[in-house]
Short mmCIF file of C-alpha atoms (C1' of nucleotides) in Angstrom, two decimals:
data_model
loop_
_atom_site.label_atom_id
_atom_site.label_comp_id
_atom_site.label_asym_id
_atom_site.label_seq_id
_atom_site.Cartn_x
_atom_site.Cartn_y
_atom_site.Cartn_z
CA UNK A 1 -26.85 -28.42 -174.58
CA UNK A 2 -23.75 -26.38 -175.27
CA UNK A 3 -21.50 -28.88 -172.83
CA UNK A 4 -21.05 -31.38 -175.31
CA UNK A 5 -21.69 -31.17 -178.98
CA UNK A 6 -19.16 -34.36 -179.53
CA UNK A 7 -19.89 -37.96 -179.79
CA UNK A 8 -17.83 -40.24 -178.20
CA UNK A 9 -15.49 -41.40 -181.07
CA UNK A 10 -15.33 -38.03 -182.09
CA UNK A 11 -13.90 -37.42 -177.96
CA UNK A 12 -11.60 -39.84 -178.66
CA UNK A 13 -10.26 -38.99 -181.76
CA UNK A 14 -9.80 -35.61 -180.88
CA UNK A 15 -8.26 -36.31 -177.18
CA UNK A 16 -5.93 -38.82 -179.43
CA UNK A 17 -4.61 -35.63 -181.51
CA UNK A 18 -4.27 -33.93 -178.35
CA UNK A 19 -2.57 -36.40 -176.46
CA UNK A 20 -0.11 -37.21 -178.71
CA UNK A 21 1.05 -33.41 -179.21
CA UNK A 22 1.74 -33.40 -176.28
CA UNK A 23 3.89 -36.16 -175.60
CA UNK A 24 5.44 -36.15 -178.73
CA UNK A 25 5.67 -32.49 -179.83
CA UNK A 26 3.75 -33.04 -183.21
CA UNK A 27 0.60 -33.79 -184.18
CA UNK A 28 -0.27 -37.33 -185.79
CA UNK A 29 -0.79 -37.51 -189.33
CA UNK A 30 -4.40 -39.02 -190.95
CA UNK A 31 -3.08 -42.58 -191.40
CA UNK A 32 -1.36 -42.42 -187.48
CA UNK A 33 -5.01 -41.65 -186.33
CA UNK A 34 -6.08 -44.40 -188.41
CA UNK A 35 -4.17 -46.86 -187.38
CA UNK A 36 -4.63 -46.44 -183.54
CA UNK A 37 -7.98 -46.84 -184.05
CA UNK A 38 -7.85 -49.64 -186.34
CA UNK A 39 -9.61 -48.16 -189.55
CA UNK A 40 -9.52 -49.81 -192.81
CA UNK A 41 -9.54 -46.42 -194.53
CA UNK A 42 -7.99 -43.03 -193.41
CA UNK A 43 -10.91 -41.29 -195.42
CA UNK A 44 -12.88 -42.01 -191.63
CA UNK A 45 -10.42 -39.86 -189.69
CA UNK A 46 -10.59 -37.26 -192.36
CA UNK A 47 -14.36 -37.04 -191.99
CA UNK A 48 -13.77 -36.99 -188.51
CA UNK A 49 -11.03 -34.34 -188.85
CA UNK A 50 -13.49 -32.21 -190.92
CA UNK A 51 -16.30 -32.73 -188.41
CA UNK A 52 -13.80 -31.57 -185.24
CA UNK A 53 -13.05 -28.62 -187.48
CA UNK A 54 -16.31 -27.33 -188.19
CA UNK A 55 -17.25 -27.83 -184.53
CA UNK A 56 -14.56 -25.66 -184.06
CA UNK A 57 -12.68 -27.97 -181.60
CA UNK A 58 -9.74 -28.36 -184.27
CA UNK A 59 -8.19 -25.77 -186.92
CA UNK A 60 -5.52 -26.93 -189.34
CA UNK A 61 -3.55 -25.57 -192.46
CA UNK A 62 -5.06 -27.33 -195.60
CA UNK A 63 -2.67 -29.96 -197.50
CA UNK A 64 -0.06 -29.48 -195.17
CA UNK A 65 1.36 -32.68 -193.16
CA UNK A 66 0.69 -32.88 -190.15
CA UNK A 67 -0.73 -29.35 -189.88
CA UNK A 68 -3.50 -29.96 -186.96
CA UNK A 69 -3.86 -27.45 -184.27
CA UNK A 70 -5.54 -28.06 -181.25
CA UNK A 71 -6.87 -24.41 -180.26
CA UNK A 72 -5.36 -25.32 -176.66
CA UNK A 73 -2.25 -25.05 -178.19
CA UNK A 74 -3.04 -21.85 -180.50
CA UNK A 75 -5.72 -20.20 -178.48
CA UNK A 76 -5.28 -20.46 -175.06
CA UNK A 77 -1.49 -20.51 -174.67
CA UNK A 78 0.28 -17.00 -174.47
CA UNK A 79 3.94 -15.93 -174.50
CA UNK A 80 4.02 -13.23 -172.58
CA UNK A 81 7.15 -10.55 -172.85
CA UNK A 82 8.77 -9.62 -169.07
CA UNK A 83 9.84 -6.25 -169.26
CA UNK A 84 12.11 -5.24 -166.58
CA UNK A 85 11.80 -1.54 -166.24
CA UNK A 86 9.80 0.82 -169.61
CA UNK A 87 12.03 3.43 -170.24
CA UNK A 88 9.49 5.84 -171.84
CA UNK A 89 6.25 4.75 -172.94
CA UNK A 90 4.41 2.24 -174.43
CA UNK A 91 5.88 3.07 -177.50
CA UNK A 92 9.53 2.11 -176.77
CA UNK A 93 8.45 -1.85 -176.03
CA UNK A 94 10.89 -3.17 -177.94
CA UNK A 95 12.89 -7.35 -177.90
CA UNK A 96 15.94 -4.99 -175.84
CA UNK A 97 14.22 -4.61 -172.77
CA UNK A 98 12.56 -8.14 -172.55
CA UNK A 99 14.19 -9.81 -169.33
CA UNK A 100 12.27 -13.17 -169.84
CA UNK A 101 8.97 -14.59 -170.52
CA UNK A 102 6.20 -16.11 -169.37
CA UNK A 103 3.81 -18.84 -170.90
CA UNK A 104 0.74 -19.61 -169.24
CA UNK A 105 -2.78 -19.86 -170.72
CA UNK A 106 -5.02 -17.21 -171.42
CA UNK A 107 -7.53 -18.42 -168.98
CA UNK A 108 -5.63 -18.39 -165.61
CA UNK A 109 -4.45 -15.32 -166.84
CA UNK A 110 -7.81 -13.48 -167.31
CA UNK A 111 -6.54 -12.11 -170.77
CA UNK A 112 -8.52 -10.80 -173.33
CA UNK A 113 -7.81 -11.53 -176.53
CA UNK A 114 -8.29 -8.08 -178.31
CA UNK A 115 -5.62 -6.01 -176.00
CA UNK A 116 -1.95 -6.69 -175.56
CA UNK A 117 -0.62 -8.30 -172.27
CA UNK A 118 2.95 -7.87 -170.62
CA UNK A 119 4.22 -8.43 -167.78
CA UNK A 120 6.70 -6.70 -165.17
CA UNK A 121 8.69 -7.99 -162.32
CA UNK A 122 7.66 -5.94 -159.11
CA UNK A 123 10.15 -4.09 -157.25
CA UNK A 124 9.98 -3.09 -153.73
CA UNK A 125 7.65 -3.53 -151.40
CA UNK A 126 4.57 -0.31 -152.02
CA UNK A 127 1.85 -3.07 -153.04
CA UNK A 128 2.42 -5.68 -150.34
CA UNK A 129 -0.86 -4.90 -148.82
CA UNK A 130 -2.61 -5.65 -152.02
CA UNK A 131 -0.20 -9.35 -151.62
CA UNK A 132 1.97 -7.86 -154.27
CA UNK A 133 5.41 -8.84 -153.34
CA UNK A 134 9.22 -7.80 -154.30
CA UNK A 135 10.23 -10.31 -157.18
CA UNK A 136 6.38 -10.89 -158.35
CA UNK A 137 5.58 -11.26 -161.72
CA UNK A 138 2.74 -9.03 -162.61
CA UNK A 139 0.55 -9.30 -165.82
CA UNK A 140 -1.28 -6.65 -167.13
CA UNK A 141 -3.02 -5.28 -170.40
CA UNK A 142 -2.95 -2.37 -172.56
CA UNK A 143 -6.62 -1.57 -171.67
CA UNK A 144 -8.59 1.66 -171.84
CA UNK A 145 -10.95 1.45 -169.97
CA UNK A 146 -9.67 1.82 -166.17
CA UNK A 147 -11.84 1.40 -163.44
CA UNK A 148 -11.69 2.61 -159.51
CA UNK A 149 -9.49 0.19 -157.58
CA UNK A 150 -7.87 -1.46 -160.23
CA UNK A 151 -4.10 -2.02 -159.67
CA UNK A 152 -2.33 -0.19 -163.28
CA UNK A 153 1.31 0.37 -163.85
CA UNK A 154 1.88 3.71 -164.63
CA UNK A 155 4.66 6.12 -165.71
CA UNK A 156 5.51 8.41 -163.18
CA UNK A 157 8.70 10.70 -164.10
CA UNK A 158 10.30 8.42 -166.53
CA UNK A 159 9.69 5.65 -164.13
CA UNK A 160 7.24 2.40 -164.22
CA UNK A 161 5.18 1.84 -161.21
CA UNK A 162 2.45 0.05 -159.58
CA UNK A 163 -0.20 1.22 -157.49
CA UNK A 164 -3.69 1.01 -157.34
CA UNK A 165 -5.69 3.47 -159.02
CA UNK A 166 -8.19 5.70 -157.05
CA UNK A 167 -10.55 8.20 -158.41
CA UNK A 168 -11.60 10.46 -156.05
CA UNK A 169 -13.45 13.19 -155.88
CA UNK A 170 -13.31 13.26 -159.77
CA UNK A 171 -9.30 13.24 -159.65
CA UNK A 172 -7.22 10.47 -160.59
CA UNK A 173 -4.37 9.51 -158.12
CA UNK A 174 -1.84 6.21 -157.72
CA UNK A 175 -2.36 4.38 -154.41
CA UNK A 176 0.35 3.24 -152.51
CA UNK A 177 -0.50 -0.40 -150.56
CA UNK A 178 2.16 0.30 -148.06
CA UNK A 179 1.90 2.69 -145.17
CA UNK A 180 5.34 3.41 -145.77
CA UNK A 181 4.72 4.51 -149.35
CA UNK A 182 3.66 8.05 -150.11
CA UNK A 183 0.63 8.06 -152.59
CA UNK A 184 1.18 9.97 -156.10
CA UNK A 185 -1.34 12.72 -157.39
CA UNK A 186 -0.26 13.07 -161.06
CA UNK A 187 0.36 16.94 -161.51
CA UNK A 188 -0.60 16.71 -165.10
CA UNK A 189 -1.09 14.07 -167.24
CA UNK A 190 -1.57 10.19 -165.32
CA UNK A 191 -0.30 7.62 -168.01
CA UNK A 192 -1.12 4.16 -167.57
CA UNK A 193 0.70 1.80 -169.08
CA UNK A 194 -1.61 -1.49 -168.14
CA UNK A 195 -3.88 -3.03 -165.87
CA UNK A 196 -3.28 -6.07 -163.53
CA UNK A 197 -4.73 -9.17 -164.85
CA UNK A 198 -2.84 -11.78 -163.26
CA UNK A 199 0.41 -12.57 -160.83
CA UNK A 200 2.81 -15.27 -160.60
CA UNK A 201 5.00 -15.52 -158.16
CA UNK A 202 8.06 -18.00 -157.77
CA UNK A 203 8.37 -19.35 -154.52
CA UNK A 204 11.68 -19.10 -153.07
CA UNK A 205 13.71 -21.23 -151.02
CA UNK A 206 13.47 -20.65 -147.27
CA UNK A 207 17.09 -20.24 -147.41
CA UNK A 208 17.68 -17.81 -149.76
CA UNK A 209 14.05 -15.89 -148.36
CA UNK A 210 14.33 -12.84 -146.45
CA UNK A 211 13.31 -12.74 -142.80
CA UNK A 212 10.22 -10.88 -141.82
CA UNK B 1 32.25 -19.42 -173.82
CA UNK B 2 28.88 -21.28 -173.17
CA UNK B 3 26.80 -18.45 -174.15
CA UNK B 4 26.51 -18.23 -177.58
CA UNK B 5 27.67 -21.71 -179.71
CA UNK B 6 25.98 -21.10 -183.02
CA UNK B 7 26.65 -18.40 -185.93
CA UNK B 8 24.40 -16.12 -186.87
CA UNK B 9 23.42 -18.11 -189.91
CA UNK B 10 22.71 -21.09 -187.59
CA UNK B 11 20.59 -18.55 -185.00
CA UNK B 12 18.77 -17.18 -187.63
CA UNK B 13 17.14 -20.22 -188.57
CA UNK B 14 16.63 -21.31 -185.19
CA UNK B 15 14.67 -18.24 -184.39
CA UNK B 16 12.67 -19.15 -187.56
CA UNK B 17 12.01 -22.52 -186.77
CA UNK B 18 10.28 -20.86 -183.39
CA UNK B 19 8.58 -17.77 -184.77
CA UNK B 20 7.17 -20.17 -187.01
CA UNK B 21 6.06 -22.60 -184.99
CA UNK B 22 4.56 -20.08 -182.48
CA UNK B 23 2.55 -18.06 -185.20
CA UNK B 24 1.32 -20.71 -187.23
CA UNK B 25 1.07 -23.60 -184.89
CA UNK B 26 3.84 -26.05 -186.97
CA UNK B 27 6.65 -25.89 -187.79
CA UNK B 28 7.84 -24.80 -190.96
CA UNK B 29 9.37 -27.70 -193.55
CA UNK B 30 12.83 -28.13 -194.89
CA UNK B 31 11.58 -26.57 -198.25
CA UNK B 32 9.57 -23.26 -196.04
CA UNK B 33 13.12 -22.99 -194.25
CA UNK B 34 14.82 -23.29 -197.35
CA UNK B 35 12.54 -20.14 -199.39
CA UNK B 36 12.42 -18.04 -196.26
CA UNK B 37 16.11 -17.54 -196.75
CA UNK B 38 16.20 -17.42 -200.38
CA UNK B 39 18.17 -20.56 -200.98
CA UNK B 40 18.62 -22.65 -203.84
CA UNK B 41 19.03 -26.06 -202.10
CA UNK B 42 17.12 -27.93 -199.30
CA UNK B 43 20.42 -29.60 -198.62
CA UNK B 44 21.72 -26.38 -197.17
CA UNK B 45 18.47 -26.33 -194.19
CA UNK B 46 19.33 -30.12 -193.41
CA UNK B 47 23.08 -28.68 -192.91
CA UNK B 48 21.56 -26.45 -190.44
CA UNK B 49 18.75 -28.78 -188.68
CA UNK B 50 21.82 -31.31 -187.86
CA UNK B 51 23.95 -29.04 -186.39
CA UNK B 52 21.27 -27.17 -184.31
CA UNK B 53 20.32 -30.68 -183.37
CA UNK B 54 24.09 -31.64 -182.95
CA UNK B 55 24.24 -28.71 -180.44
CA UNK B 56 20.97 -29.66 -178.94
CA UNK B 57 19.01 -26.23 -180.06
CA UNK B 58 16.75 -28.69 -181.89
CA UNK B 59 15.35 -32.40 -181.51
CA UNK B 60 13.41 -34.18 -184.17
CA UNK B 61 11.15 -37.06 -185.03
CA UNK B 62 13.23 -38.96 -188.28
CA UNK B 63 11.62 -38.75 -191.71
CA UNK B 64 8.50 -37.39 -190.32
CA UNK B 65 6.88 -34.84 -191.80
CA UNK B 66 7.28 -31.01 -189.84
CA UNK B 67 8.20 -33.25 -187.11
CA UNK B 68 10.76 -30.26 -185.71
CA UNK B 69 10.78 -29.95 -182.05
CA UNK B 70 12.39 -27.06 -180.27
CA UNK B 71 13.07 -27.68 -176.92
CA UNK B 72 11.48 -24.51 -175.55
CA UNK B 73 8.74 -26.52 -176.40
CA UNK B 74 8.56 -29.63 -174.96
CA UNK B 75 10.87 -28.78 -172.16
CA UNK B 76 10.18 -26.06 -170.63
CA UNK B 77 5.99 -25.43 -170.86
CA UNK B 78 4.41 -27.69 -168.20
CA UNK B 79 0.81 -28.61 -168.27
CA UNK B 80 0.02 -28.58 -164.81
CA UNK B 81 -3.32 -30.08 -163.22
CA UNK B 82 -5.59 -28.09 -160.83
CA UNK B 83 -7.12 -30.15 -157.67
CA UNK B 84 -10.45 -28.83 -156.56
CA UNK B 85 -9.57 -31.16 -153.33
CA UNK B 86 -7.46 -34.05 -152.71
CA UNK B 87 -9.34 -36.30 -150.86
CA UNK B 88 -7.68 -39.23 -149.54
CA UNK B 89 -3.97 -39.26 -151.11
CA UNK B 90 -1.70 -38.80 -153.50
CA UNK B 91 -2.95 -42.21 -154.98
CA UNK B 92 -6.09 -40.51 -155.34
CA UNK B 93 -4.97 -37.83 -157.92
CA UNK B 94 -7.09 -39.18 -160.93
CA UNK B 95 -8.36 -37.22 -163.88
CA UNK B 96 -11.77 -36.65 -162.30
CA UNK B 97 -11.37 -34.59 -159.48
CA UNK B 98 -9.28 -32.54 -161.98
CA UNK B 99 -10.43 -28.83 -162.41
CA UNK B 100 -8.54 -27.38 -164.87
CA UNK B 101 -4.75 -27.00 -166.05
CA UNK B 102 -2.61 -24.16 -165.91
CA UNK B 103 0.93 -24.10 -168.45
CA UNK B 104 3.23 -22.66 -167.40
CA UNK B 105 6.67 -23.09 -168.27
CA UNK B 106 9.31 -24.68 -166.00
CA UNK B 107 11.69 -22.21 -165.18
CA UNK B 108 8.58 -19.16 -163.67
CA UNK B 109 7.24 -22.09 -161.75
CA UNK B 110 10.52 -23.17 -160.19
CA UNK B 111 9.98 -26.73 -160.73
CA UNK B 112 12.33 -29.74 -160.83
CA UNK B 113 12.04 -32.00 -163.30
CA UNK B 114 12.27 -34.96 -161.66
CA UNK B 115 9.12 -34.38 -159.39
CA UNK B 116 5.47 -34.39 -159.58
CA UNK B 117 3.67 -30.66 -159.85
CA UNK B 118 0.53 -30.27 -159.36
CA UNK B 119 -1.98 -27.38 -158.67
CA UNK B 120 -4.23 -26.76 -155.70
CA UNK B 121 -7.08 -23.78 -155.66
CA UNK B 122 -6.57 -21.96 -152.09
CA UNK B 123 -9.54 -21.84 -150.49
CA UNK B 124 -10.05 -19.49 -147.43
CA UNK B 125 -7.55 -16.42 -145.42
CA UNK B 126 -5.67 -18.80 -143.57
CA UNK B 127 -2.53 -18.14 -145.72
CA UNK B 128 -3.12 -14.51 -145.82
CA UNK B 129 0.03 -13.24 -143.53
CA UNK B 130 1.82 -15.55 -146.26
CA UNK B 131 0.36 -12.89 -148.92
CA UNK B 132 -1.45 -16.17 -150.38
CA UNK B 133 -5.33 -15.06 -150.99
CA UNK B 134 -8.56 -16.96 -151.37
CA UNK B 135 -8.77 -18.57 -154.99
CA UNK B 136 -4.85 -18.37 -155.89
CA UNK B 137 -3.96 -21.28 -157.36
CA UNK B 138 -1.03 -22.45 -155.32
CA UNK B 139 1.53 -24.87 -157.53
CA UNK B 140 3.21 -27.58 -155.72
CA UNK B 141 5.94 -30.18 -156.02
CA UNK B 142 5.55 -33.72 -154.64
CA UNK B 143 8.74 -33.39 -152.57
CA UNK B 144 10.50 -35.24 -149.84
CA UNK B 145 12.26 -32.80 -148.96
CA UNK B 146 10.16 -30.42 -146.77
CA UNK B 147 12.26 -27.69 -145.03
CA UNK B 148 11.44 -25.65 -142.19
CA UNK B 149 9.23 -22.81 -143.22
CA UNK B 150 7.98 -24.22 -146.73
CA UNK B 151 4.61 -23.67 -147.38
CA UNK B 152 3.33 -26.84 -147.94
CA UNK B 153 -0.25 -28.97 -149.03
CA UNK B 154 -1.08 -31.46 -145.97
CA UNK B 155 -4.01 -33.93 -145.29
CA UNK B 156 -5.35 -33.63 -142.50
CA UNK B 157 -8.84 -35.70 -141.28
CA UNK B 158 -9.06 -36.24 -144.85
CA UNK B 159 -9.07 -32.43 -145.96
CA UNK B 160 -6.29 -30.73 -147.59
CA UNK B 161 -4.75 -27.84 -146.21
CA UNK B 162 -2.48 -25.19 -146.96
CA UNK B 163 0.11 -24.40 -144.00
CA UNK B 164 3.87 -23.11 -143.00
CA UNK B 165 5.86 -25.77 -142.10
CA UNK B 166 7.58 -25.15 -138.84
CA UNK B 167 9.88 -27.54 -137.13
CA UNK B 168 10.00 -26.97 -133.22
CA UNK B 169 11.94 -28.06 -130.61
CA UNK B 170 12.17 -31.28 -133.21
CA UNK B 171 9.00 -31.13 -133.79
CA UNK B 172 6.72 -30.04 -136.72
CA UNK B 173 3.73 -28.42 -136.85
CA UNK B 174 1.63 -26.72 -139.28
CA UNK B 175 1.18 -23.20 -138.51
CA UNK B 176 -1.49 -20.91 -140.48
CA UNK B 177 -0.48 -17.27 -141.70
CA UNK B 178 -3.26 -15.75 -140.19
CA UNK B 179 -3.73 -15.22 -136.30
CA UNK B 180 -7.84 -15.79 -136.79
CA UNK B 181 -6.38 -19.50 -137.76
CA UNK B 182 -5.18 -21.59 -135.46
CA UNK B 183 -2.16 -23.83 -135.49
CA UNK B 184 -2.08 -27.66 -136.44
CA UNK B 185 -0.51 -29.91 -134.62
CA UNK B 186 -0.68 -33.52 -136.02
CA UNK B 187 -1.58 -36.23 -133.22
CA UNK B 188 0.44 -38.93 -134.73
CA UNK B 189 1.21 -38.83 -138.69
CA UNK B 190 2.08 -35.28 -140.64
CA UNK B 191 1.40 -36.47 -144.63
CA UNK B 192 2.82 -34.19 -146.75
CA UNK B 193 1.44 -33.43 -150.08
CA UNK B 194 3.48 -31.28 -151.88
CA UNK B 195 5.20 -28.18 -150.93
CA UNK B 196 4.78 -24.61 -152.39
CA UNK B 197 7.30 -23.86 -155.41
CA UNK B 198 4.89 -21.11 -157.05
CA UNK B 199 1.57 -19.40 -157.18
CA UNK B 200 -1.01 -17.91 -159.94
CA UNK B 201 -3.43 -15.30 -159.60
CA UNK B 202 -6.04 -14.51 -161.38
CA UNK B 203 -7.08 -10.34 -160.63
CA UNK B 204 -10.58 -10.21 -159.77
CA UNK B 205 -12.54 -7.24 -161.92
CA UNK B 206 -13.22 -4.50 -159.53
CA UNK B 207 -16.51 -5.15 -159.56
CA UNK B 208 -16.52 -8.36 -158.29
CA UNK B 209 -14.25 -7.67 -155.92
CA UNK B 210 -15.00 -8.41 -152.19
CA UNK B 211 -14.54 -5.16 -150.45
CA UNK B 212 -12.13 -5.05 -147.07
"C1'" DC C 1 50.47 -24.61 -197.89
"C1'" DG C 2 47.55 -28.16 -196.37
"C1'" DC C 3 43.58 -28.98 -193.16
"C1'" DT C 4 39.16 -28.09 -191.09
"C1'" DT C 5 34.83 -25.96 -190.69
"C1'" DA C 6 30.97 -23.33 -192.26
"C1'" DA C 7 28.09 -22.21 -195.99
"C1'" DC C 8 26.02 -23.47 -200.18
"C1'" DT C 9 24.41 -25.73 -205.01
"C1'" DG C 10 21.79 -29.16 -207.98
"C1'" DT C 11 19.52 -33.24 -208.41
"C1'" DT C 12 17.22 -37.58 -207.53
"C1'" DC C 13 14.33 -40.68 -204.92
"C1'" DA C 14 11.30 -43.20 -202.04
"C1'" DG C 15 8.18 -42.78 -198.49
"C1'" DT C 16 4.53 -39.82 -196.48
"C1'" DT C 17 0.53 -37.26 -196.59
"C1'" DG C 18 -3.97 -34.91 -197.41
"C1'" DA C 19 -7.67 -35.19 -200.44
"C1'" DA C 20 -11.25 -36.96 -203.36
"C1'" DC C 21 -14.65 -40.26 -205.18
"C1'" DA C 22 -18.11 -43.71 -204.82
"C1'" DT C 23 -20.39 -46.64 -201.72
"C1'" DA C 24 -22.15 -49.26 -197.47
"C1'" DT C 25 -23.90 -49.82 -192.73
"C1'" DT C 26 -25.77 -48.40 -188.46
"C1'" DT C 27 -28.28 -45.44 -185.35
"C1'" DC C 28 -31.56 -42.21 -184.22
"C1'" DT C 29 -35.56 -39.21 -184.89
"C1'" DC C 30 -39.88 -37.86 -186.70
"C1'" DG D 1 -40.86 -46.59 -192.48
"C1'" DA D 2 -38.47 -42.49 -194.52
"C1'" DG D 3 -34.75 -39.44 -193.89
"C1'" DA D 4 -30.79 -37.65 -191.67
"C1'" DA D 5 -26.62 -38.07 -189.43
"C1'" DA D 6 -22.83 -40.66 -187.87
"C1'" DT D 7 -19.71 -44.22 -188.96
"C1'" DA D 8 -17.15 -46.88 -192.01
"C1'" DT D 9 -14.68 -49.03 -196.43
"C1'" DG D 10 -11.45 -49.24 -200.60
"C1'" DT D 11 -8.84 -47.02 -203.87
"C1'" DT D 12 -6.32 -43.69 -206.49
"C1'" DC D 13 -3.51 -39.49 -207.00
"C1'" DA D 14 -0.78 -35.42 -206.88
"C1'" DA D 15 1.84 -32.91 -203.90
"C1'" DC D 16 4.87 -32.73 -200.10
"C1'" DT D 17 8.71 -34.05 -197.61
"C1'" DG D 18 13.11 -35.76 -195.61
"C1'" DA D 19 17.19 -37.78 -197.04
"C1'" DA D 20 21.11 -38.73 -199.71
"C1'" DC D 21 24.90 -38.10 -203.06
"C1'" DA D 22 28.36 -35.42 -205.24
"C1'" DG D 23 30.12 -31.45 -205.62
"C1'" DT D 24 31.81 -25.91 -204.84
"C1'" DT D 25 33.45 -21.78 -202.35
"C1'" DA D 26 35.26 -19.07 -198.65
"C1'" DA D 27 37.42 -18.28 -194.17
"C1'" DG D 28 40.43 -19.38 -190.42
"C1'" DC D 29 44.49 -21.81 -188.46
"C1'" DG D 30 48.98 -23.41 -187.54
#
DNA sequence: CGCTTAACTGTTCAGTTGAACATATTTCTC
DNA sequence: GAGAAATATGTTCAACTGAACAGTTAAGCG
């Protein structure tokens, strides 16, 4: 019962507001609703606005124009900050060191909505056995809670990496997925930056792609 | 010289315009603008809006309310669909057999704007040599242009598959990253679907994880 | 010194917009 | 058949909004 709790014109109307976001970058105003759907009276699409919103499939800022949000739009998208290299610590995150960003919605990207998510452009080749590759984008969150086998970013001597985290034996160490990689055993303190959530890669062209 | 083309005035309220729009889901009015930077006039934020739109920082809907677009907006975030299975054709791609969307924006999915993208869920290890795993979701551009050694989306007996395109001896085949796989040759027609311009993973909790 | 451009003020105006009120019809369930 | 919910109408209103007009001030340039 929870797949559906929208009646047909109320569908319509909201895939209307939807729609026309998208193609036109803004959201339709009561008497624009009202007139594709040939009302007499825009005091319809406000009941129907007020319905969508209660439902929760529509939030809005009172007696503003045009001030409809689609939660797709709010919710689900996320701009997410590439950081080429952290310096330091989670701390020193600031605008400088942002190389780019991504935007991609919070559902491919497996992000939850309470922790903060980042994302890092791989270098070299230590986690191609995992299928991380040189140039990857990797996302990750500021999570606590770490588990065995989960692929972090860590700080390492001043220096960001990625590995996989292994406990074993009751000892933390960073996991190299690259034979030709040495594995790290932190001598004190292991400080993880952020757990993988999510990759994108860009595909290059074969003609600017290294041989194998 | 092309780098920077607006004062610091005219970035300022640029970077408004966006911050807005991104927190609060709309963007801000000529009168929000207009308090935000403490002046006395509206006429002064219309000054601006033309000239960012002038230099092409800025498009608009015409006496519309909040009707502001910035092009990092509409340009560059793509609202790609995801294809459980294509099943006949590319005249087949209709909203139904639709899974889901990803957004992304243009420029970390490396596509062309004159094409169609579209996404495709991987499904099986043949790819795995190609560092492409079981569930990625593999984004594609309907291209004519397939080069030797793109990854590309073919149909073949009416299933769609994910292979390296290799041209031999004048010849193409599709050949699978993974030497469990074997090779494709077509018998008479190759149809091309789309090739490979980016890929999206989604990390797998440890626990759910299939061990290897 | 003129000329241009950027930055800004003060005011008016018409069209747009969300909201509210009172009421009617249909559809469905119990 | 009563009641609830969904659907719809017609109208009025205050606030919001973009746009325009007519100016001012400062900086840079040749």
């Amino acid at each position: 019962m929870i797949k559906i709790m929208l009646t047909e014109r109320q569908r319509g109307i909201l895939e209307f507001i939807q729609t026309e976001q998208r193609e036109k970058g803004i959201t339709p105003s009561t008497r624009e609703i009202q007139h594709h759907f040939g009302f007499a009276s825009q005091t319809s699409v406000m009941q129907y606005i007020s319905t969508l919103e209660r439902k929760g499939f529509l939030d809005r800022h009172a007696r503003k124009a045009r001030a409809l949000i689609t939660p797709v739009q709010k919710v689900r998208i996320t701009d997410i900050p590439i950081y080429g290299q952290i310096p330091a610590g989670m701390a020193t995150l600031t605008e400088q060191t942002i190389e780019g960003h991504v935007s991609l919605d919070a559902r491919s990207v497996n992000a939850s909505k309470n922790s903060r998510t980042f994302a890092l452009r791989v270098r070299g080749d230590s986690m191609i056995d995992a299928h991380v590759l040189d140039g990857d984008i990797v996302i990750l969150e500021d999570r606590k809670d770490v588990q065995n086998g989960d692929i972090v970013a860590a700080l390492i001597d001043g220096e960001t990496t990625l590995k996989r985290y292994v406990m074993e034996h009751g000892r933390p160490y960073l996991k190299a997925e690259n034979p030709l990689y040495p594995n790290l055993v932190p001598a004190r303190e292991l400080r993880i930056q952020g757990v993988m959530v999510s990759l994108v890669r860009k595909q290059m062209p074969v003609s600017r792609r290294k041989r194998s």
